[in-house]
Each structure stands twice: as C-alpha cells, then as structure tokens.
C-alpha cells in the first residue's frame, strides 16, 4: 500500500511538473506531500506542532496560487523543509528542522539504505542476490547485440534501413526521468531522517545557563567592572547620537527623496552595526558565571538602558522611514527596512529576556529564528505588489510611476483599473495597456498545471 | 575496505546515470562508441573523487569510532555523510545552474557519490 502510494505520487509528480511552470501544481504537490507523510507517519500527525506546520505549508502553497512571487516561492520551500524536518524529529529547534528537512529531501533514500540493513538482516535472513551475475546475464548479451547491430548496420544497407525504421520515440525518457525524480523525492520524504550529530546536540541543549565550576569572585569582579565601564560609555555615546539625530530631524526642511534616502540608509547601517555589536557585547559579558555574580546589578541596569536606547534608535529610524513612505510611497526596500526594524526590536527584547532570566546563546538563536520564520510566513501571505501599487496611487504625495510598472504582474489589474478611471497621460496609459495585454496573453497560454487565481478573474470578465 | 570494488561499481553507476540523462535528449546508435570511451574519464573522475573526498573519512576517523568494522563504518557514515551530502548537493546544484550543458555530469556526480558512501559503509560487514 505504502509503495503504491509512492508510485501513484511519482506519476502525479510527472503530470504536475513535466515541462510546466509554477502555479496550481505547487499547491497540489503540497497536498500530495501531506498525504504521503500521513500514510507513512500516521502517529506523528497527532502532535500539534506537526499539524500547525502542515497548515502553514498549505497556506503558503495557496499563496503561490493567488499571487506567485519570489517571496512566496522562498517561503514555500522553507515551510516544506520545516514540515519534513518536524516529522523527522518533533522536539528539535526550527533551524535543525530545516537541516533535517533539507537532508531528508536530498538523501534520505541512501541514509535509510544503510541504516535499515542491520534491522532487516535480523528480521529475515534474506537470500543474497548475485548482482554480478544479474548484470552479466542482462548486460553482456545486450551490449554484444548492440555492438553487432552497429557492425552489421555498416555492412548491409537493407539491414541498416530496417534498423533505422525502429522508432522508440513513443517512449518519452524525459517524462520517465521526471517520474523517477518524483519517486525519489517522495520516497525521501515518506520516512524523514535526521542529521544525527546536529539533532542530538540540539535535543541535549537546553535554554538556560548553569554555573560552570567554582565562582572566582576576583575574576568576576574585574569582568563586571570592565563591562560596566564599557556599556556605560556606549550608553553616553548613543544618547549623544540620538539627541543630534532628533535635532537634525526637527530642524531640517529638506524633503528631497535623495536626502530622506540618505538619512534612512545611513541610519540603517548605523543601526545594523550598533545592534550587532550590542548583542555580541551583551552575549560576551553574560556568557557564564557573571550571570550569577551577586554584585552584577549595576551591569544589568546599564545593559537594559543600552537596550532601551537602541530601541529608541530603532523608533527614530522607523519614523524617518514612515516619513519617507508618506512622501514618496512604498517600495520593497522601504518595506524591508520596516521588517528589519521589527526583527531588530524583537531581537533586543529577547536579549533583555536572556539577561533577566539567565538564558544561553541557543535560547536567543531559537527564539529569533522562530520569529523570523513567523514573519516570513506572514509576509508571504500579503500581495505586496498590489498593496504597494494601491498605496502609491492613492495616498503617496509623489511616486515613481515606472517603479510600479516594473513590479510583477500581481498589480496589473489594479493598474488597468486605475488607468480606466483616471485621466492619465497617453504615454502612461499605453505602458499600462502593454503590460495588461502581455499578462492576458500569458494567462491564456498557461496550462492547467500553471494556472493562477488571476486566470479566473479574466474568465469572469469575459 | 575494498576500494577497487567500490571504484568499479561507482564507475558503472556513474556511466549509466550520465548516459541515461544524455540519451534522454536524443539517441543515435553512433553514440555507442562514445559510451564505451567515456568509461575511461568517468573511472578517473570516480577514482579521484572517492580517494580524495570519501575514503579519507573512513581511513582517518574509522579507527577511533568503534571496534567492530561495520559499526565503525556506520558511525563514520552517520557522523559525516549528512554534511558531505549537503555540501556536494550545493556544489552540484551550483554547477548545474552555472553550466547547464553539463547537467548530466552533475546529476551523475551527486548520485554516484551518495551511493559510494553507502558501499563504503557497507564494506567489511
């Protein structure tokens, strides 16, 4: 039954993907994947985390059907690996899930080939197949016959004509190879495997720090002093930076895009460096026994102050970016800055939890990768091109029209509607018309496997 | 560890995979001579790849792992194979994207190295 499901899956895989672009096929493949996983790992699908990852996987697959973009495809791949990794080991961290998922996808077949030998051998003592003899009785006659056909072909024109009439074109080898690839992939994911060293290490590593050896008071005192002075000086420096930055922001009237762009990008560069250094310094000082040192209160206070000041820096840049968006509209980079700022805020927040609750580095890594994963999924469910276009056309004080045209086809119908209802220049109208026509041709020429939601929109209009 | 046997098996496997993917684009009987000639470079590639990238794992790490040779091989396999797989897959994927005319070569490299590891680990059972 299990092998039949893989064979049917391989056949469907070929139908869905042989010489096809991405579209509805990816959504259907996600269902196929889940069915195969459930058939082969029934018990694992009783756990909440596996069910949640399966739902998330289906959601990302549906997102691709509604608005295909690079972001949705990347998210689809990441959720796919997460689900497979979760089935292989349900208690591991998300980044270990990715590693296990990736390893399973590419090499589980070979891994299982070795690791199941011992078990099988103990269960049923199988008769050893003589592969060499098998190769001999099939390979040698076949090769010899082919060689002689080649020889006789040159010696006899009638025989040559007869041989050349043999037509194997009805066998589509490429289609068969895609089926074999499908079988290989589905067989790999049907019984997920683990990267043993990484998974074991992850499972054995908790989130909390423990006292290592004896607390050397004198050494810790010196380290505490160094940390306190260093972080206090950095606090003073960041305060000066924020004050001068706010003063500049209030006093300047320069509303040119280039000036805003410079400010935001310089601010982001400063922020990236500042946050990375901040987290490294905090991780360094709070890596071990200093967490348990009785006089570390002041050090902790200046650390929290520094985290708060970095948060203020983030808010300052967020305000600049929002102003930038208000005046000149959305772009992917400006949205990217906001997402980066959100991630940074969460990163700083989790760092403060690490200091307060005496957590280790792995805690930070686990929580932050999970946060990044969640944000990736949420952002993939948004049709960004459509939102950017809608906001820029209706609310932005000024905007770059060519930028909207260069966005993917996800905004084509919105642009067309806008062009029909508003008085645009002839040049702009013709550019929109060109994009719209090209998109309609593309949608109509797609096969059912490549179908997108927009196809139904044009069907409805006709 | 029977290295010559692994090299021979790998050469046969690599030749089969390479030509299966090549003839899927079109086959003529005149290509047969090339199939046989290709065994020489393929066997050289297999020999170098196995001796330089796979066998050292078993030579240098095997002795520390365990007493029984099969268990020893299995420990080495479980420890290093996943990372080797990920590295070789990434390189082959990069190669296949960068030099699309040589897809068959990179596909055969990937599958042959994967199976060679299994043969190595199974040897001396």
Coordinates of C-alpha atoms in Angstrom, one line a residue:
Chain A
X1 CA 0.0 0.0 0.0
X2 CA 2.8 2.4 1.0
X3 CA 4.8 1.6 -2.1
X4 CA 1.7 2.0 -4.3
X5 CA 1.1 5.5 -2.8
X6 CA 4.7 6.4 -3.8
X7 CA 4.2 5.1 -7.3
X8 CA 1.0 7.0 -7.8
X9 CA 2.7 10.1 -6.3
X10 CA 5.6 9.8 -8.8
X11 CA 3.1 9.5 -11.7
X12 CA 1.2 12.6 -10.4
X13 CA 4.5 14.4 -9.9
X14 CA 5.4 13.9 -13.6
X15 CA 1.9 15.1 -14.6
X16 CA 2.2 18.2 -12.4
X17 CA 5.8 19.3 -13.2
X18 CA 7.0 17.9 -16.6
X19 CA 7.7 20.9 -18.7
X20 CA 5.5 23.1 -16.6
X21 CA 5.9 26.4 -14.9
X22 CA 5.0 27.1 -11.3
X23 CA 1.3 27.7 -10.4
X24 CA -1.5 25.4 -9.3
X25 CA 0.8 22.4 -9.5
X26 CA 2.8 23.5 -6.4
X27 CA -0.4 23.8 -4.4
X28 CA -1.5 20.3 -5.5
X29 CA 2.0 19.0 -4.7
X30 CA 1.7 20.3 -1.2
X31 CA -1.5 18.2 -0.7
X32 CA 0.3 15.2 -2.2
X33 CA 3.2 15.7 0.2
X34 CA 0.9 15.8 3.2
X35 CA -1.0 12.7 2.1
X36 CA 2.3 10.8 1.6
X37 CA 3.5 11.9 5.0
X38 CA 0.3 10.9 6.7
X39 CA 0.3 7.5 5.1
X40 CA 3.8 6.8 6.2
X41 CA 3.9 8.5 9.6
X42 CA 0.3 8.3 10.9
X43 CA 1.2 8.6 14.6
X44 CA 3.3 11.7 14.2
X45 CA 0.4 13.7 12.8
X46 CA -1.3 13.6 16.2
X47 CA 1.1 16.2 17.6
X48 CA 0.1 19.9 17.5
X49 CA 3.4 21.2 16.0
X50 CA 3.2 18.9 13.0
X51 CA -0.4 19.8 12.4
X52 CA 0.4 23.5 12.6
X53 CA 3.4 23.2 10.2
X54 CA 1.2 21.3 7.8
X55 CA -1.5 24.0 7.8
X56 CA 1.2 26.7 7.3
X57 CA 2.6 24.7 4.4
X58 CA -0.8 24.5 2.8
X59 CA -1.3 28.3 3.4
X60 CA 2.0 29.1 1.6
X61 CA 1.0 26.8 -1.2
X62 CA -2.3 28.6 -1.6
X63 CA -0.4 31.9 -1.5
X64 CA 1.5 30.9 -4.6
X65 CA -1.7 30.1 -6.4
X66 CA -3.1 33.5 -5.6
X67 CA 0.0 35.6 -6.2
X68 CA 3.1 34.0 -7.3
X69 CA 6.3 35.9 -6.3
X70 CA 9.8 35.1 -5.3
X71 CA 8.9 35.7 -1.7
X72 CA 6.0 33.2 -1.8
X73 CA 8.2 30.6 -3.5
X74 CA 11.0 31.0 -1.0
X75 CA 8.5 30.8 1.9
X76 CA 7.0 27.6 0.3
X77 CA 10.4 26.0 0.2
X78 CA 11.2 27.0 3.8
X79 CA 7.9 25.7 5.2
X80 CA 8.3 22.5 3.2
X81 CA 11.7 21.9 4.8
X82 CA 10.3 22.8 8.2
X83 CA 7.4 20.3 7.9
X84 CA 9.7 17.5 6.8
X85 CA 12.2 18.3 9.5
X86 CA 9.5 18.4 12.1
X87 CA 8.3 14.9 11.1
X88 CA 11.8 13.6 11.3
X89 CA 12.3 15.0 14.9
X90 CA 9.4 16.8 16.6
X91 CA 11.3 18.1 19.5
X92 CA 14.1 19.9 17.7
X93 CA 14.6 23.6 17.1
X94 CA 13.4 25.2 13.9
X95 CA 16.8 25.6 12.3
X96 CA 17.5 21.9 13.0
X97 CA 14.2 21.2 11.3
X98 CA 15.5 23.0 8.2
X99 CA 18.7 21.0 8.3
X100 CA 16.9 17.7 8.7
X101 CA 14.3 18.6 6.1
X102 CA 17.0 19.5 3.6
X103 CA 19.0 16.4 4.3
X104 CA 15.8 14.2 4.1
X105 CA 14.8 15.8 0.8
X106 CA 18.2 15.1 -0.9
X107 CA 19.5 11.9 0.6
X108 CA 17.1 10.1 2.9
X109 CA 16.9 7.2 0.4
X110 CA 20.6 6.5 0.8
X111 CA 20.6 7.1 4.5
X112 CA 17.9 4.6 5.1
X113 CA 19.5 2.1 2.7
X114 CA 22.4 1.8 5.2
X115 CA 20.6 2.3 8.5
X116 CA 17.9 -0.3 7.9
X117 CA 20.3 -3.1 6.8
X118 CA 21.0 -4.4 10.2
X119 CA 17.4 -4.4 11.3
X120 CA 16.3 -6.2 8.1
X121 CA 19.0 -8.7 8.4
X122 CA 18.0 -9.6 11.9
X123 CA 14.3 -10.0 11.0
X124 CA 14.5 -12.2 7.9
X125 CA 17.7 -13.8 6.8
X126 CA 17.4 -13.0 3.1
X127 CA 19.0 -14.9 0.3
X128 CA 21.8 -12.8 -1.1
X129 CA 21.1 -11.6 -4.7
X130 CA 24.0 -12.2 -7.0
X131 CA 24.0 -8.8 -8.7
X132 CA 27.2 -9.5 -10.6
X133 CA 25.6 -12.5 -12.3
X134 CA 22.4 -10.4 -12.9
X135 CA 24.5 -7.7 -14.6
X136 CA 26.3 -10.4 -16.6
X137 CA 23.2 -12.1 -17.9
X138 CA 21.5 -8.9 -18.9
X139 CA 24.4 -6.5 -19.7
X140 CA 26.8 -8.7 -21.6
X141 CA 24.3 -10.0 -24.2
X142 CA 22.7 -6.6 -24.5
X143 CA 26.0 -4.8 -25.2
X144 CA 27.2 -7.5 -27.5
X145 CA 24.0 -7.4 -29.5
X146 CA 24.2 -3.6 -29.8
X147 CA 27.8 -3.8 -30.9
X148 CA 26.9 -6.3 -33.6
X149 CA 23.9 -4.3 -34.7
X150 CA 26.4 -1.4 -35.2
X151 CA 28.7 -3.5 -37.2
X152 CA 26.1 -5.1 -39.4
X153 CA 24.5 -1.8 -40.0
X154 CA 27.6 -0.6 -41.8
X155 CA 27.9 -3.8 -43.8
X156 CA 24.4 -4.2 -45.2
X157 CA 22.3 -1.2 -46.4
X158 CA 19.0 -3.2 -46.2
X159 CA 19.7 -4.2 -42.6
X160 CA 20.7 -0.6 -41.9
X161 CA 17.4 0.7 -43.3
X162 CA 15.4 -1.8 -41.3
X163 CA 17.2 -0.9 -38.1
X164 CA 16.7 2.8 -38.6
X165 CA 13.0 2.2 -39.0
X166 CA 12.8 1.0 -35.4
X167 CA 11.2 4.0 -33.7
X168 CA 11.4 4.4 -29.9
X169 CA 10.0 7.9 -29.9
X170 CA 6.8 6.8 -28.2
X171 CA 8.9 6.3 -25.1
X172 CA 9.4 9.7 -23.5
X173 CA 12.5 9.2 -21.5
X174 CA 12.5 12.7 -20.0
X175 CA 9.0 12.1 -18.7
X176 CA 10.1 8.8 -17.2
X177 CA 13.1 10.5 -15.6
X178 CA 10.8 13.2 -14.1
X179 CA 8.7 10.3 -12.7
X180 CA 11.8 8.7 -11.2
X181 CA 12.8 12.0 -9.7
X182 CA 9.3 12.3 -8.2
X183 CA 9.5 8.8 -6.8
X184 CA 13.0 9.6 -5.4
X185 CA 11.7 12.8 -3.7
X186 CA 8.5 11.2 -2.4
X187 CA 10.4 8.2 -1.2
X188 CA 12.9 10.5 0.6
X189 CA 10.2 12.5 2.4
X190 CA 8.0 9.5 3.2
X191 CA 10.3 8.5 6.1
X192 CA 12.2 11.5 7.1
X193 CA 15.7 11.0 8.6
X194 CA 17.9 13.1 10.9
X195 CA 21.3 14.7 10.8
X196 CA 22.3 12.8 13.9
X197 CA 25.1 14.9 15.3
X198 CA 23.2 18.2 15.0
X199 CA 19.8 16.8 16.2
X200 CA 21.3 15.1 19.2
X201 CA 23.3 18.2 20.2
X202 CA 20.1 20.3 19.8
X203 CA 18.0 17.9 21.9
X204 CA 20.6 17.8 24.6
X205 CA 21.0 21.6 24.8
X206 CA 18.5 23.5 27.0
X207 CA 17.8 27.2 27.1
X208 CA 19.2 28.1 30.5
X209 CA 22.7 28.8 31.7
X210 CA 24.1 26.9 34.6
X211 CA 27.0 27.7 36.9
X212 CA 30.3 26.4 35.5
X213 CA 32.8 25.2 38.1
X214 CA 33.5 27.5 41.1
X215 CA 32.7 31.2 41.1
X216 CA 36.0 33.0 41.0
X217 CA 35.0 36.2 42.8
X218 CA 38.1 38.3 42.0
X219 CA 38.0 37.5 38.2
X220 CA 34.2 38.1 38.0
X221 CA 34.6 41.4 39.9
X222 CA 37.2 42.6 37.3
X223 CA 35.0 41.5 34.4
X224 CA 32.0 43.2 36.0
X225 CA 33.9 46.5 36.3
X226 CA 35.0 46.3 32.6
X227 CA 31.5 45.5 31.4
X228 CA 30.0 48.3 33.5
X229 CA 32.5 51.0 32.2
X230 CA 32.3 49.8 28.6
X231 CA 28.5 49.7 28.4
X232 CA 28.1 53.0 30.4
X233 CA 30.4 54.8 27.9
X234 CA 28.4 53.3 25.0
X235 CA 25.2 54.5 26.7
X236 CA 26.6 58.0 26.8
X237 CA 27.7 57.8 23.2
X238 CA 24.3 56.5 21.9
X239 CA 22.5 59.3 23.9
X240 CA 24.5 62.0 22.1
X241 CA 23.8 60.3 18.8
X242 CA 20.1 60.2 19.4
X243 CA 19.9 63.8 20.5
X244 CA 21.9 65.1 17.5
X245 CA 19.8 62.9 15.2
X246 CA 16.5 64.2 16.6
X247 CA 17.7 67.8 16.4
X248 CA 18.6 67.3 12.7
X249 CA 15.2 65.7 12.1
X250 CA 13.3 68.6 13.6
X251 CA 15.5 71.4 12.1
X252 CA 15.7 70.1 8.5
X253 CA 13.2 71.1 5.9
X254 CA 14.8 69.2 3.1
X255 CA 12.1 67.0 1.6
X256 CA 14.1 65.7 -1.4
X257 CA 13.9 61.9 -1.9
X258 CA 17.7 61.6 -2.0
X259 CA 18.0 63.4 1.4
X260 CA 15.5 61.1 3.0
X261 CA 17.0 58.1 1.3
X262 CA 20.5 59.0 2.6
X263 CA 19.2 59.5 6.2
X264 CA 17.3 56.2 6.3
X265 CA 20.1 54.2 4.7
X266 CA 22.8 55.7 6.8
X267 CA 20.6 55.2 9.9
X268 CA 20.1 51.6 9.0
X269 CA 23.8 51.0 8.5
X270 CA 24.5 52.6 11.9
X271 CA 21.7 50.5 13.4
X272 CA 22.9 47.2 12.0
X273 CA 26.4 47.8 13.3
X274 CA 25.1 49.1 16.6
X275 CA 22.7 46.2 17.3
X276 CA 25.2 43.5 16.2
X277 CA 27.9 44.9 18.4
X278 CA 25.4 45.4 21.3
X279 CA 24.3 41.8 21.2
X280 CA 27.8 40.5 20.8
X281 CA 29.0 42.6 23.8
X282 CA 26.0 41.5 25.9
X283 CA 26.5 37.9 25.0
X284 CA 30.2 38.1 25.8
X285 CA 29.7 39.5 29.3
X286 CA 26.7 37.4 30.1
X287 CA 28.1 34.2 28.7
X288 CA 28.9 32.4 32.0
X289 CA 29.3 32.9 35.7
X290 CA 28.9 36.7 35.6
X291 CA 25.1 36.0 35.4
X292 CA 25.4 34.5 38.9
X293 CA 27.7 37.1 40.4
X294 CA 26.0 38.8 43.3
X295 CA 27.1 42.4 42.5
X296 CA 26.1 42.4 38.8
X297 CA 23.0 44.6 39.4
X298 CA 24.7 47.8 38.0
X299 CA 26.0 46.0 35.0
X300 CA 22.5 44.6 34.3
X301 CA 21.0 48.1 34.7
X302 CA 23.3 49.7 32.2
X303 CA 22.7 46.8 29.8
X304 CA 18.9 47.3 30.0
X305 CA 19.5 51.0 29.5
X306 CA 21.6 50.3 26.4
X307 CA 18.9 48.0 25.0
X308 CA 16.2 50.7 25.6
X309 CA 18.4 53.3 23.9
X310 CA 18.9 51.0 20.9
X311 CA 15.1 50.7 20.8
X312 CA 14.9 54.5 20.7
X313 CA 17.3 54.4 17.8
X314 CA 15.0 52.0 16.0
X315 CA 12.0 54.1 16.6
X316 CA 13.8 57.1 15.3
X317 CA 14.7 55.3 12.1
X318 CA 11.2 53.9 11.8
X319 CA 9.8 57.5 12.0
X320 CA 12.2 58.6 9.2
X321 CA 11.2 55.6 7.1
X322 CA 7.5 56.3 7.6
X323 CA 8.0 59.9 6.6
X324 CA 9.9 58.7 3.5
X325 CA 7.0 56.4 2.7
X326 CA 4.4 59.1 3.3
X327 CA 6.1 61.5 0.8
X328 CA 7.4 59.1 -1.8
X329 CA 5.3 55.9 -1.4
X330 CA 6.1 52.3 -0.7
X331 CA 9.0 50.3 -2.3
X332 CA 10.3 46.9 -1.4
X333 CA 13.4 48.4 0.2
X334 CA 11.3 50.7 2.4
X335 CA 9.1 47.8 3.5
X336 CA 12.3 45.7 4.0
X337 CA 13.6 48.4 6.4
X338 CA 10.4 48.3 8.4
X339 CA 10.6 44.5 8.6
X340 CA 14.2 44.7 9.6
X341 CA 13.4 47.2 12.3
X342 CA 10.6 44.9 13.6
X343 CA 13.1 41.9 13.7
X344 CA 15.7 44.1 15.5
X345 CA 13.2 45.2 18.1
X346 CA 12.2 41.6 18.8
X347 CA 15.9 40.7 18.9
X348 CA 16.7 43.3 21.5
X349 CA 13.6 42.3 23.5
X350 CA 14.7 38.6 23.6
X351 CA 18.3 39.7 24.5
X352 CA 16.9 41.5 27.6
X353 CA 15.0 38.3 28.5
X354 CA 18.2 36.4 28.1
X355 CA 19.9 38.7 30.6
X356 CA 17.0 38.8 33.0
X357 CA 16.2 35.1 33.0
X358 CA 19.8 33.9 32.6
X359 CA 19.3 32.1 29.3
X360 CA 22.1 30.9 26.9
X361 CA 23.0 31.8 23.4
X362 CA 20.9 28.9 22.0
X363 CA 17.8 30.4 23.5
X364 CA 18.4 33.6 21.5
X365 CA 19.1 31.7 18.4
X366 CA 16.0 29.5 18.8
X367 CA 13.5 32.3 19.6
X368 CA 14.9 34.7 17.0
X369 CA 14.9 32.1 14.1
X370 CA 11.3 31.2 15.0
X371 CA 10.3 34.8 15.0
X372 CA 12.0 35.4 11.6
X373 CA 10.2 32.3 10.3
X374 CA 6.8 33.6 11.5
X375 CA 7.4 37.0 9.9
X376 CA 8.4 35.3 6.7
X377 CA 5.2 33.3 6.6
X378 CA 3.0 36.3 7.5
X379 CA 4.7 38.5 4.8
X380 CA 4.3 35.8 2.2
X381 CA 0.5 35.9 2.6
X382 CA 0.4 39.5 1.6
X383 CA 0.2 40.6 -2.1
X384 CA 2.8 43.2 -1.7
X385 CA 2.9 44.4 -5.3
X386 CA -0.8 45.1 -5.1
X387 CA -0.6 46.9 -1.8
X388 CA 2.4 49.0 -2.9
X389 CA 0.6 50.0 -6.1
X390 CA -2.7 50.8 -4.3
X391 CA -1.0 52.9 -1.6
X392 CA 1.3 54.8 -4.1
X393 CA -1.5 55.5 -6.5
X394 CA -4.0 56.7 -3.8
X395 CA -2.1 58.1 -0.8
X396 CA 1.6 58.9 -1.6
X397 CA 2.4 62.6 -2.0
X398 CA 4.6 61.7 -5.0
X399 CA 5.7 58.4 -6.6
X400 CA 7.8 56.8 -9.2
X401 CA 5.3 55.5 -11.9
X402 CA 8.0 53.4 -13.6
X403 CA 8.6 51.5 -10.4
X404 CA 5.0 50.4 -10.3
X405 CA 5.2 49.2 -13.9
X406 CA 8.4 47.2 -13.2
X407 CA 6.7 45.3 -10.3
X408 CA 5.4 41.8 -11.1
X409 CA 2.1 41.1 -12.8
X410 CA 0.3 40.9 -9.5
X411 CA -0.6 44.6 -9.8
X412 CA -1.6 44.6 -13.5
X413 CA -5.4 44.6 -13.0
X414 CA -5.1 47.3 -10.4
X415 CA -3.1 49.5 -12.7
X416 CA -5.5 48.8 -15.5
X417 CA -8.5 49.8 -13.4
X418 CA -6.7 53.0 -12.3
X419 CA -5.9 53.9 -15.9
X420 CA -9.5 53.3 -17.0
X421 CA -10.9 55.5 -14.2
X422 CA -8.4 58.3 -14.1
X423 CA -7.1 60.9 -16.5
X424 CA -3.5 59.7 -17.2
X425 CA -1.1 60.8 -19.9
X426 CA -1.2 58.9 -23.2
X427 CA 2.3 57.5 -22.5
X428 CA 1.4 56.1 -19.1
X429 CA -1.9 54.7 -20.5
X430 CA -0.1 52.9 -23.3
X431 CA 2.5 51.5 -21.0
X432 CA -0.2 50.1 -18.7
X433 CA -2.1 48.7 -21.7
X434 CA 1.0 47.0 -22.9
X435 CA 1.6 45.3 -19.5
X436 CA -2.0 44.3 -19.3
X437 CA -2.1 42.7 -22.8
X438 CA 1.1 40.8 -22.2
X439 CA -0.3 39.5 -18.9
X440 CA -3.6 38.4 -20.5
X441 CA -1.7 36.5 -23.2
X442 CA 0.4 34.8 -20.6
X443 CA -2.6 33.8 -18.5
X444 CA -4.4 32.4 -21.5
X445 CA -1.5 30.4 -22.7
X446 CA -0.9 28.7 -19.3
X447 CA -1.8 25.1 -18.9
X448 CA -3.9 23.9 -16.0
X449 CA -0.8 23.0 -14.0
X450 CA 0.5 26.6 -14.2
X451 CA -2.8 28.2 -13.5
X452 CA -3.1 31.2 -11.2
X453 CA -6.1 32.8 -9.5
X454 CA -5.9 35.7 -11.9
X455 CA -7.0 33.4 -14.7
X456 CA -10.4 33.1 -13.1
X457 CA -10.7 36.9 -13.0
X458 CA -10.3 37.2 -16.7
X459 CA -12.8 34.3 -17.2
X460 CA -15.3 36.2 -15.1
X461 CA -14.8 39.5 -17.1
X462 CA -15.4 37.7 -20.4
Chain B
X1 CA 37.8 -1.9 2.9
X2 CA 37.6 -2.9 -0.8
X3 CA 38.3 0.3 -2.6
X4 CA 38.8 -1.2 -6.1
X5 CA 35.4 -2.8 -5.9
X6 CA 33.7 0.5 -4.8
X7 CA 35.5 2.3 -7.7
X8 CA 34.4 -0.2 -10.3
X9 CA 30.8 -0.2 -9.0
X10 CA 30.8 3.6 -8.9
X11 CA 32.2 3.9 -12.5
X12 CA 29.4 1.6 -13.8
X13 CA 26.8 3.6 -11.9
X14 CA 28.1 7.0 -13.0
X15 CA 28.3 5.8 -16.6
X16 CA 24.7 4.5 -16.5
X17 CA 23.3 7.7 -14.9
X18 CA 25.4 10.0 -17.2
X19 CA 24.3 8.3 -20.4
X20 CA 20.7 7.8 -19.3
X21 CA 20.3 11.6 -18.9
X22 CA 22.3 12.3 -22.0
X23 CA 20.3 10.0 -24.3
X24 CA 17.1 11.3 -22.9
X25 CA 17.7 14.3 -25.1
X26 CA 18.2 12.1 -28.1
X27 CA 19.9 8.9 -29.0
X28 CA 21.7 7.7 -32.1
X29 CA 23.4 4.3 -32.5
X30 CA 26.7 6.0 -33.4
X31 CA 26.9 7.3 -29.8
X32 CA 27.7 3.8 -28.6
X33 CA 31.4 4.2 -29.2
X34 CA 31.4 7.3 -27.1
X35 CA 29.6 5.4 -24.3
X36 CA 32.4 3.0 -24.1
X37 CA 35.1 5.6 -24.5
X38 CA 33.5 7.7 -21.7
X39 CA 34.2 4.9 -19.2
X40 CA 37.9 5.9 -19.1
X41 CA 37.4 9.6 -18.0
X42 CA 34.4 8.6 -15.8
X43 CA 36.5 5.9 -14.0
X44 CA 39.3 8.5 -13.5
X45 CA 36.8 11.0 -12.0
X46 CA 35.3 8.3 -9.8
X47 CA 38.8 7.2 -8.6
X48 CA 39.9 10.7 -7.7
X49 CA 36.6 11.7 -6.1
X50 CA 36.5 8.5 -4.0
X51 CA 40.1 8.5 -2.9
X52 CA 40.2 12.2 -2.2
X53 CA 36.8 13.0 -0.7
X54 CA 35.2 9.8 0.6
X55 CA 37.8 7.3 1.6
X56 CA 39.7 9.7 4.0
X57 CA 36.7 9.8 6.3
X58 CA 36.9 6.1 6.8
X59 CA 40.7 6.0 6.9
X60 CA 41.3 8.7 9.5
X61 CA 38.1 8.6 11.6
X62 CA 37.2 4.9 11.5
X63 CA 39.8 3.6 14.0
X64 CA 38.5 5.8 16.8
X65 CA 34.9 5.1 16.4
X66 CA 34.3 1.5 17.4
X67 CA 35.8 -1.9 17.5
X68 CA 33.6 -3.7 15.0
X69 CA 34.4 -2.6 11.5
X70 CA 30.7 -2.5 10.3
X71 CA 29.7 -0.4 13.4
X72 CA 32.8 1.7 12.9
X73 CA 31.8 2.5 9.3
X74 CA 28.2 3.1 10.3
X75 CA 29.3 5.6 13.0
X76 CA 31.5 7.5 10.4
X77 CA 28.7 7.4 7.9
X78 CA 26.1 8.8 10.4
X79 CA 28.5 11.5 11.5
X80 CA 29.9 12.9 8.3
X81 CA 27.6 11.7 5.5
X82 CA 24.8 14.3 6.1
X83 CA 27.2 17.2 5.9
X84 CA 29.0 15.7 2.9
X85 CA 25.7 15.3 1.2
X86 CA 24.6 18.9 1.7
X87 CA 28.0 20.2 0.5
X88 CA 28.1 18.0 -2.6
X89 CA 24.4 18.8 -3.4
X90 CA 25.1 22.5 -3.1
X91 CA 28.1 22.3 -5.4
X92 CA 26.3 20.2 -8.0
X93 CA 23.3 22.5 -8.0
X94 CA 25.5 25.5 -8.5
X95 CA 27.4 23.6 -11.3
X96 CA 24.1 22.6 -12.9
X97 CA 22.8 26.1 -12.9
X98 CA 26.0 27.7 -14.0
X99 CA 26.9 25.2 -16.7
X100 CA 23.5 23.9 -17.8
X101 CA 25.0 22.0 -20.8
X102 CA 26.7 19.7 -18.2
X103 CA 23.5 18.8 -16.2
X104 CA 24.1 15.0 -16.8
X105 CA 27.6 15.2 -15.4
X106 CA 26.4 16.9 -12.1
X107 CA 23.5 14.6 -11.7
X108 CA 25.7 11.6 -12.0
X109 CA 28.3 13.1 -9.7
X110 CA 25.6 13.6 -7.0
X111 CA 24.0 10.2 -7.1
X112 CA 27.3 8.3 -7.5
X113 CA 29.0 9.9 -4.6
X114 CA 25.9 9.3 -2.5
X115 CA 25.9 5.6 -3.3
X116 CA 29.6 5.3 -3.0
X117 CA 29.3 6.3 0.7
X118 CA 26.8 3.6 1.2
X119 CA 29.1 1.0 -0.5
X120 CA 32.0 2.2 1.7
X121 CA 29.9 2.0 4.9
X122 CA 28.6 -1.5 4.0
X123 CA 32.0 -2.9 3.2
X124 CA 33.6 -5.2 5.8
X125 CA 30.3 -6.2 7.2

